[in-house]
Each structure stands twice: as structure tokens, then as C-alpha cells.
mmCIF file of C-alpha atoms in Angstrom:
data_model
loop_
_atom_site.group_PDB
_atom_site.id
_atom_site.type_symbol
_atom_site.label_atom_id
_atom_site.label_comp_id
_atom_site.label_asym_id
_atom_site.label_seq_id
_atom_site.Cartn_x
_atom_site.Cartn_y
_atom_site.Cartn_z
ATOM 1 C CA MET A 1020 116.513 58.883 -70.892
ATOM 2 C CA ASP A 1021 117.632 62.527 -71.265
ATOM 3 C CA LEU A 1022 114.589 64.518 -70.091
ATOM 4 C CA ASN A 1023 116.096 67.823 -71.197
ATOM 5 C CA ASN A 1024 116.549 66.604 -74.778
ATOM 6 C CA LEU A 1025 113.064 65.069 -74.744
ATOM 7 C CA THR A 1026 111.507 68.317 -73.531
ATOM 8 C CA THR A 1027 113.407 70.370 -76.107
ATOM 9 C CA SER A 1028 112.415 68.030 -78.910
ATOM 10 C CA THR A 1029 108.769 68.113 -77.859
ATOM 11 C CA LEU A 1030 108.718 71.914 -77.769
ATOM 12 C CA ASP A 1031 110.353 72.112 -81.203
ATOM 13 C CA LEU A 1032 107.720 69.729 -82.574
ATOM 14 C CA LEU A 1033 104.903 71.825 -81.107
ATOM 15 C CA ARG A 1034 106.389 75.005 -82.594
ATOM 16 C CA GLN A 1035 106.662 73.410 -86.030
ATOM 17 C CA HIS A 1036 103.024 72.341 -85.939
ATOM 18 C CA LYS A 1037 101.636 75.293 -83.986
ATOM 19 C CA THR A 1038 98.612 75.782 -86.228
ATOM 20 C CA ALA A 1039 97.600 72.129 -86.096
ATOM 21 C CA VAL A 1040 98.066 71.975 -82.315
ATOM 22 C CA THR A 1041 96.020 75.132 -81.812
ATOM 23 C CA ALA A 1042 93.226 73.829 -84.020
ATOM 24 C CA SER A 1043 93.197 70.474 -82.209
ATOM 25 C CA ALA A 1044 93.068 72.157 -78.795
ATOM 26 C CA THR A 1045 90.233 74.381 -79.954
ATOM 27 C CA VAL A 1046 88.252 71.394 -81.202
ATOM 28 C CA LEU A 1047 88.764 69.561 -77.905
ATOM 29 C CA LEU A 1048 87.664 72.583 -75.892
ATOM 30 C CA LEU A 1049 84.605 73.165 -78.020
ATOM 31 C CA SER A 1050 83.616 69.504 -77.959
ATOM 32 C CA GLY A 1051 83.361 69.774 -74.179
ATOM 33 C CA ALA A 1052 82.060 73.342 -73.985
ATOM 34 C CA VAL A 1053 79.188 73.034 -76.448
ATOM 35 C CA PRO A 1054 77.305 70.262 -74.570
ATOM 36 C CA LEU A 1055 77.920 72.075 -71.270
ATOM 37 C CA LEU A 1056 76.621 75.349 -72.674
ATOM 38 C CA SER A 1057 73.599 73.543 -74.109
ATOM 39 C CA ARG A 1058 72.788 72.041 -70.702
ATOM 40 C CA ILE A 1059 73.142 75.413 -68.999
ATOM 41 C CA LEU A 1060 70.845 77.094 -71.528
ATOM 42 C CA SER A 1061 68.258 74.318 -71.145
ATOM 43 C CA ASP A 1062 68.441 74.618 -67.359
ATOM 44 C CA TYR A 1063 68.095 78.394 -67.560
ATOM 45 C CA ARG A 1064 65.010 78.124 -69.771
ATOM 46 C CA ALA A 1065 63.413 75.695 -67.295
ATOM 47 C CA TRP A 1066 64.221 78.072 -64.420
ATOM 48 C CA TYR A 1067 62.926 81.113 -66.322
ATOM 49 C CA ALA A 1068 59.676 79.304 -67.175
ATOM 50 C CA LEU A 1069 58.832 79.139 -63.449
ATOM 51 C CA GLY A 1070 58.044 82.836 -63.628
ATOM 52 C CA PRO A 1071 58.444 85.834 -61.310
ATOM 53 C CA ASN A 1072 59.811 85.216 -57.844
ATOM 54 C CA GLY A 1073 61.982 86.783 -55.185
ATOM 55 C CA LEU A 1074 65.041 86.683 -57.464
ATOM 56 C CA PRO A 1075 65.570 88.816 -60.574
ATOM 57 C CA LEU A 1076 64.104 86.974 -63.558
ATOM 58 C CA ASN A 1077 67.326 87.195 -65.560
ATOM 59 C CA PRO A 1078 70.736 85.462 -65.771
ATOM 60 C CA PHE A 1079 71.847 87.140 -62.532
ATOM 61 C CA GLY A 1080 68.944 85.599 -60.621
ATOM 62 C CA TYR A 1081 69.649 82.211 -62.155
ATOM 63 C CA LEU A 1082 73.347 82.490 -61.293
ATOM 64 C CA PHE A 1083 72.575 83.476 -57.694
ATOM 65 C CA GLN A 1084 70.445 80.390 -57.070
ATOM 66 C CA ALA A 1085 72.954 78.182 -58.902
ATOM 67 C CA LEU A 1086 75.766 79.392 -56.635
ATOM 68 C CA ALA A 1087 73.604 78.604 -53.593
ATOM 69 C CA SER A 1088 72.841 75.084 -54.805
ATOM 70 C CA PRO A 1089 75.961 73.402 -53.321
ATOM 71 C CA PHE A 1090 74.884 74.591 -49.867
ATOM 72 C CA ALA A 1091 71.200 73.633 -50.226
ATOM 73 C CA ARG A 1092 69.650 70.360 -49.095
ATOM 74 C CA LEU A 1093 68.209 67.652 -51.332
ATOM 75 C CA ASP A 1094 66.401 65.689 -48.583
ATOM 76 C CA THR A 1095 63.348 67.948 -48.774
ATOM 77 C CA ARG A 1096 60.904 65.020 -48.653
ATOM 78 C CA VAL A 1097 62.502 63.351 -45.628
ATOM 79 C CA PRO A 1098 60.179 64.120 -42.684
ATOM 80 C CA ALA A 1099 62.823 64.955 -40.062
ATOM 81 C CA PRO A 1100 66.490 64.834 -41.189
ATOM 82 C CA TYR A 1101 67.730 66.553 -38.042
ATOM 83 C CA ASP A 1102 68.347 65.988 -34.345
ATOM 84 C CA VAL A 1103 64.878 66.692 -32.916
ATOM 85 C CA ALA A 1104 66.162 67.364 -29.392
ATOM 86 C CA LYS A 1105 68.808 69.807 -30.612
ATOM 87 C CA VAL A 1106 66.518 71.706 -32.975
ATOM 88 C CA SER A 1107 63.616 71.878 -30.513
ATOM 89 C CA GLN A 1108 65.984 73.290 -27.894
ATOM 90 C CA LYS A 1109 66.789 76.080 -30.339
ATOM 91 C CA TYR A 1110 63.165 76.746 -31.359
ATOM 92 C CA GLY A 1111 61.558 76.059 -27.985
ATOM 93 C CA ALA A 1112 59.171 73.382 -26.716
ATOM 94 C CA LEU A 1113 56.284 74.903 -28.667
ATOM 95 C CA THR A 1114 57.723 73.584 -31.906
ATOM 96 C CA LEU A 1115 57.032 69.998 -30.813
ATOM 97 C CA GLN A 1116 53.311 70.719 -30.598
ATOM 98 C CA SER A 1117 50.761 70.388 -33.385
ATOM 99 C CA PHE A 1118 48.633 73.396 -34.269
ATOM 100 C CA LEU A 1119 46.510 71.665 -36.881
ATOM 101 C CA PRO A 1120 42.836 71.588 -35.865
ATOM 102 C CA THR A 1121 42.520 67.902 -36.855
ATOM 103 C CA PRO A 1122 45.003 65.139 -37.764
ATOM 104 C CA LEU A 1123 46.063 64.844 -41.393
ATOM 105 C CA SER A 1124 45.013 62.066 -43.735
ATOM 106 C CA PRO A 1125 47.363 60.981 -46.548
ATOM 107 C CA ARG A 1126 47.239 63.104 -49.696
ATOM 108 C CA PRO A 1127 45.861 60.960 -52.543
ATOM 109 C CA GLY A 1128 48.065 60.097 -55.489
ATOM 110 C CA PRO A 1129 51.680 60.910 -56.275
ATOM 111 C CA ARG A 1130 53.415 64.124 -55.320
ATOM 112 C CA PRO A 1131 53.676 66.854 -57.959
ATOM 113 C CA GLU A 1132 56.923 67.498 -59.793
ATOM 114 C CA VAL A 1133 59.041 70.173 -58.094
ATOM 115 C CA PRO A 1134 62.296 71.152 -59.861
ATOM 116 C CA THR A 1135 65.369 71.246 -57.632
ATOM 117 C CA PHE A 1136 66.211 74.907 -58.144
ATOM 118 C CA VAL A 1137 67.081 76.672 -54.897
ATOM 119 C CA GLY A 1138 64.748 79.451 -55.915
ATOM 120 C CA PRO A 1139 62.044 79.716 -56.895
ATOM 121 C CA GLN A 1140 60.516 76.549 -55.502
ATOM 122 C CA ARG A 1141 57.454 75.717 -57.582
ATOM 123 C CA GLN A 1142 55.492 72.684 -58.702
ATOM 124 C CA THR A 1143 55.205 72.128 -62.448
ATOM 125 C CA THR A 1144 52.408 69.528 -62.369
ATOM 126 C CA GLN A 1145 49.064 69.276 -60.534
ATOM 127 C CA GLN A 1146 48.779 73.062 -60.480
ATOM 128 C CA ALA A 1147 45.783 74.940 -59.125
ATOM 129 C CA THR A 1148 43.032 76.234 -61.411
ATOM 130 C CA PRO A 1149 42.334 79.992 -61.671
ATOM 131 C CA PRO A 1150 39.189 79.668 -59.489
ATOM 132 C CA THR A 1151 41.244 77.904 -56.804
ATOM 133 C CA ARG A 1152 43.872 80.646 -56.919
ATOM 134 C CA ALA A 1153 41.151 83.249 -56.579
ATOM 135 C CA ALA A 1154 39.763 81.359 -53.578
ATOM 136 C CA GLN A 1155 43.210 81.312 -51.976
ATOM 137 C CA GLU A 1156 43.562 85.060 -52.375
ATOM 138 C CA ALA A 1157 40.076 85.658 -50.988
ATOM 139 C CA PHE A 1158 40.911 83.497 -47.972
ATOM 140 C CA LEU A 1159 44.053 85.505 -47.210
ATOM 141 C CA HIS A 1160 41.975 88.682 -46.952
ATOM 142 C CA ALA A 1161 39.180 86.993 -45.004
ATOM 143 C CA PHE A 1162 41.722 85.493 -42.598
ATOM 144 C CA SER A 1163 43.302 88.883 -41.995
ATOM 145 C CA ALA A 1164 39.888 90.524 -41.558
ATOM 146 C CA ALA A 1165 38.965 87.919 -38.936
ATOM 147 C CA ASN A 1166 42.186 88.683 -36.986
ATOM 148 C CA PRO A 1167 42.791 92.379 -37.698
ATOM 149 C CA SER A 1168 44.894 93.139 -34.643
ATOM 150 C CA ARG A 1169 47.358 90.306 -35.285
ATOM 151 C CA ILE A 1170 47.479 89.497 -39.016
ATOM 152 C CA VAL A 1171 47.727 91.647 -42.146
ATOM 153 C CA VAL A 1172 47.917 90.966 -45.896
ATOM 154 C CA ARG A 1173 50.889 92.589 -47.594
ATOM 155 C CA PRO A 1174 53.024 91.960 -50.706
ATOM 156 C CA SER A 1175 55.564 89.243 -50.053
ATOM 157 C CA ASN A 1176 59.061 90.200 -49.031
ATOM 158 C CA LEU A 1177 60.340 86.702 -49.789
ATOM 159 C CA GLU A 1178 58.760 86.180 -53.217
ATOM 160 C CA GLY A 1179 58.388 89.702 -54.518
ATOM 161 C CA PRO A 1180 55.533 92.216 -54.752
ATOM 162 C CA LEU A 1181 53.468 90.184 -57.230
ATOM 163 C CA PHE A 1182 52.453 87.756 -54.479
ATOM 164 C CA ASN A 1183 50.326 88.517 -51.434
ATOM 165 C CA SER A 1184 51.361 87.092 -48.098
ATOM 166 C CA LEU A 1185 50.284 86.940 -44.475
ATOM 167 C CA TRP A 1186 52.313 88.932 -41.953
ATOM 168 C CA LEU A 1187 52.124 89.345 -38.220
ATOM 169 C CA VAL A 1188 51.165 92.895 -37.313
ATOM 170 C CA ASP A 1189 54.217 94.794 -36.107
ATOM 171 C CA ASP A 1190 52.787 95.923 -32.779
ATOM 172 C CA GLY A 1191 56.012 95.792 -30.806
ATOM 173 C CA VAL A 1192 55.253 92.393 -29.328
ATOM 174 C CA PRO A 1193 58.241 90.012 -29.653
ATOM 175 C CA VAL A 1194 57.738 87.125 -32.078
ATOM 176 C CA ARG A 1195 59.329 83.708 -32.490
ATOM 177 C CA ASP A 1196 62.909 83.844 -33.733
ATOM 178 C CA GLU A 1197 62.055 81.883 -36.894
ATOM 179 C CA ILE A 1198 59.358 84.407 -37.800
ATOM 180 C CA LYS A 1199 61.570 87.358 -36.912
ATOM 181 C CA ARG A 1200 64.171 86.099 -39.388
ATOM 182 C CA LEU A 1201 61.454 86.069 -42.068
ATOM 183 C CA HIS A 1202 60.514 89.669 -41.168
ATOM 184 C CA ARG A 1203 57.159 88.528 -39.685
ATOM 185 C CA GLU A 1204 55.982 86.976 -42.964
ATOM 186 C CA PHE A 1205 54.675 83.471 -42.312
ATOM 187 C CA ALA A 1206 52.684 82.362 -45.397
ATOM 188 C CA HIS A 1207 52.429 83.188 -49.103
ATOM 189 C CA PRO A 1208 50.851 81.299 -52.029
ATOM 190 C CA HIS A 1209 52.422 81.294 -55.491
ATOM 191 C CA GLY A 1210 50.946 81.714 -58.926
ATOM 192 C CA GLU A 1211 50.511 77.974 -59.524
ATOM 193 C CA GLY A 1212 48.815 77.420 -56.144
ATOM 194 C CA SER A 1213 51.628 76.044 -53.989
ATOM 195 C CA THR A 1214 52.261 77.877 -50.717
ATOM 196 C CA HIS A 1215 55.294 78.536 -48.575
ATOM 197 C CA LEU A 1216 54.550 78.736 -44.875
ATOM 198 C CA VAL A 1217 56.139 78.097 -41.498
ATOM 199 C CA LEU A 1218 54.944 75.181 -39.377
ATOM 200 C CA SER A 1219 56.033 73.710 -36.082
ATOM 201 C CA LEU A 1220 58.454 70.786 -36.391
ATOM 202 C CA SER A 1221 55.587 68.471 -35.475
ATOM 203 C CA ASP A 1222 53.233 69.777 -38.158
ATOM 204 C CA ALA A 1223 55.960 70.054 -40.812
ATOM 205 C CA LYS A 1224 56.946 66.433 -40.212
ATOM 206 C CA ALA A 1225 53.321 65.285 -40.457
ATOM 207 C CA ALA A 1226 52.715 67.317 -43.633
ATOM 208 C CA ILE A 1227 55.726 65.730 -45.340
ATOM 209 C CA GLU A 1228 54.956 62.217 -44.107
ATOM 210 C CA MET A 1229 51.376 62.441 -45.373
ATOM 211 C CA GLY A 1230 52.470 63.714 -48.792
ATOM 212 C CA TRP A 1231 51.134 67.270 -48.510
ATOM 213 C CA ALA A 1232 54.424 69.117 -48.479
ATOM 214 C CA GLU A 1233 58.186 69.241 -48.775
ATOM 215 C CA ARG A 1234 60.711 71.580 -47.244
ATOM 216 C CA HIS A 1235 62.441 74.442 -49.015
ATOM 217 C CA ARG A 1236 65.981 73.473 -50.020
ATOM 218 C CA MET A 1237 67.392 76.172 -47.728
ATOM 219 C CA SER A 1238 65.301 75.149 -44.710
ATOM 220 C CA GLY A 1239 67.639 74.472 -41.803
ATOM 221 C CA VAL A 1240 70.693 75.730 -43.710
ATOM 222 C CA GLY A 1241 72.740 78.189 -41.672
ATOM 223 C CA GLY A 1242 69.696 79.578 -39.916
ATOM 224 C CA LEU A 1243 68.553 81.238 -43.144
ATOM 225 C CA MET A 1244 65.149 79.541 -43.052
ATOM 226 C CA PRO A 1245 63.662 77.477 -40.221
ATOM 227 C CA TRP A 1246 63.315 73.709 -40.536
ATOM 228 C CA GLY A 1247 59.543 74.176 -40.553
ATOM 229 C CA PHE A 1248 59.573 76.320 -43.708
ATOM 230 C CA VAL A 1249 57.708 74.086 -46.145
ATOM 231 C CA LEU A 1250 56.052 74.118 -49.553
ATOM 232 C CA ILE A 1251 52.401 73.011 -49.306
ATOM 233 C CA TYR A 1252 51.236 71.600 -52.630
ATOM 234 C CA ALA A 1253 48.465 73.332 -54.577
ATOM 235 C CA PRO A 1254 44.891 72.267 -53.768
ATOM 236 C CA ARG A 1255 43.341 70.155 -56.530
ATOM 237 C CA ASP A 1256 39.728 70.205 -55.333
ATOM 238 C CA GLU A 1257 37.471 71.638 -52.640
ATOM 239 C CA GLY A 1258 38.487 68.988 -50.111
ATOM 240 C CA GLU A 1259 42.149 69.821 -50.523
ATOM 241 C CA MET A 1260 41.309 73.509 -50.332
ATOM 242 C CA GLU A 1261 39.960 72.887 -46.831
ATOM 243 C CA VAL A 1262 43.183 71.106 -45.902
ATOM 244 C CA TRP A 1263 45.149 74.067 -47.266
ATOM 245 C CA LYS A 1264 43.165 76.408 -45.009
ATOM 246 C CA ARG A 1265 44.029 74.211 -42.033
ATOM 247 C CA PHE A 1266 47.709 74.574 -42.859
ATOM 248 C CA VAL A 1267 47.393 78.369 -42.983
ATOM 249 C CA LEU A 1268 45.614 78.312 -39.621
ATOM 250 C CA ALA A 1269 48.301 76.071 -38.101
ATOM 251 C CA SER A 1270 51.019 78.369 -39.437
ATOM 252 C CA ALA A 1271 49.368 81.442 -37.911
ATOM 253 C CA ARG A 1272 48.894 79.725 -34.554
ATOM 254 C CA TYR A 1273 52.532 78.700 -34.452
ATOM 255 C CA ALA A 1274 53.788 82.096 -35.606
ATOM 256 C CA LEU A 1275 51.778 83.735 -32.825
ATOM 257 C CA GLY A 1276 53.266 81.460 -30.200
ATOM 258 C CA GLY A 1277 50.157 79.420 -29.593
ATOM 259 C CA GLU A 1278 47.658 82.266 -29.456
ATOM 260 C CA GLU A 1279 44.124 81.452 -30.545
ATOM 261 C CA VAL A 1280 43.343 82.478 -34.095
ATOM 262 C CA VAL A 1281 39.881 83.034 -35.575
ATOM 263 C CA MET A 1282 39.063 80.969 -38.668
ATOM 264 C CA PRO A 1283 36.874 82.961 -41.104
#
């Protein structure tokens, strides 16, 4: 077979039917592009519906989290997908301790739905009621007032100024490396009642095992967020509100390196 003649003949045929070839190629491209574009738009709408967060609520914010997705983890509900000895050596022996005042009982029922966006991380079912959200905000201020020399309420640096968060007072005293990386912010609730906070490896593992939490998708990735950075699900009743308060207390105790913290 003469490949040169075959190539020349093929090119001549394409030139003779240029319009038809162009139209066919366009149809093929569009047939693949339209469904892809539709999926992207649907995904963007779902992301946008989660509301304000630490990223710009526009296509640039969506694109940023989408680009981070290949590096993020999907095993957020696996209690301890890491080498405990290696990670505890990095964080220190304190991270193997529990700072919860009492052991956890299993959370009743199924977990809420949490979309797999890198950011924001929110639950779309089993959300908190307005009175519960108000109670969470009141607790943040009462908690800070009970520990004024160590804890302060400030707008979140991680989630944006619309959300209040708990910070360690910047009094010059060195803090745990995980908390330092988060600029001393250790807990912040979101508009639907879920809460990001930092727990010891022991408490984070227990919270996930008992169905109360899951990790952030960037937890443990490149040192950006500690392995104990978890999403505590929104309280659904007064009993779960008390459990939520225990998580906040445990987070503060761990952030302060084991110091005693006053519960309001």
C-alpha cells in the first residue's frame, strides 16, 4: 500500500467536502460539550446554593475548589485513615488523649447529606432550626465570657466575616502547631448548624465512629488542615445541643494544650 498516495487522496477528499467535514466535527464536539456544560452548570448551582463561605460566591470560588478536588480526600467518614504513630509523633502525645468530659454515645439515625465539594463543607439535610442556631451563637459568647483571658469570639478567618468563631487570645503564649496554622481559630458554626472545629486524634476518631462528625476533605492534606479538623453535624434537639457543647469544650481544651477550661 502506497501511504503517500493514500494520504494525498484523503486530504483531497477532505478539501472537496470541507463544509460537510466541518459541520460533522462541530456536531460531534457539541454533542459532547453540551452534556458536560449542563453537568458543570448543575454542579455550580448546587455549590452556589450552599451560601456564603470562605471562598468568593462566584465562578472563581467554584473553580478554586474544583481545582483543589483532585488533591482532597474522600475517606472523610473513615475514623483513622492514617498511621497513628507517625501522626501522633508530629502532633505530640497530647493528641492521643480525649478531652471530652464524658464518653460519646452513638448519634441516632443516619448521617446527614454532605456534598463532596472541597469548600464549603455543609450539610444539606437535618439542618438546625433558627432557635438552635441562636443558641449556638449565644453559647459562643457565653463560653468566651467564662474564659476571657484565653478565648475570644471574632469573625471567622476560615469561613468569612458572616460567621462567628472561637479564637485563642493572642497573648504571646505559643500554641499547638495545628492551631497556629489555623491562625488560632479553633471552632466556628455555619448557617445551617454544622460546626468546624479541631479535636485531638482520639476525639476526632470517636466522633466519626459514633456518627457525630466527618473530617474536612483537606484534613491531613499537605499540612493545610490537621487530621483532627472535623465537621460536627448540626444539633437536632436539646440533647444533641448538649453534645455539641461538649465538642466545643473538648476542642478548646485541646487547642489550649490541656489547660482547664470553664464551661458556662
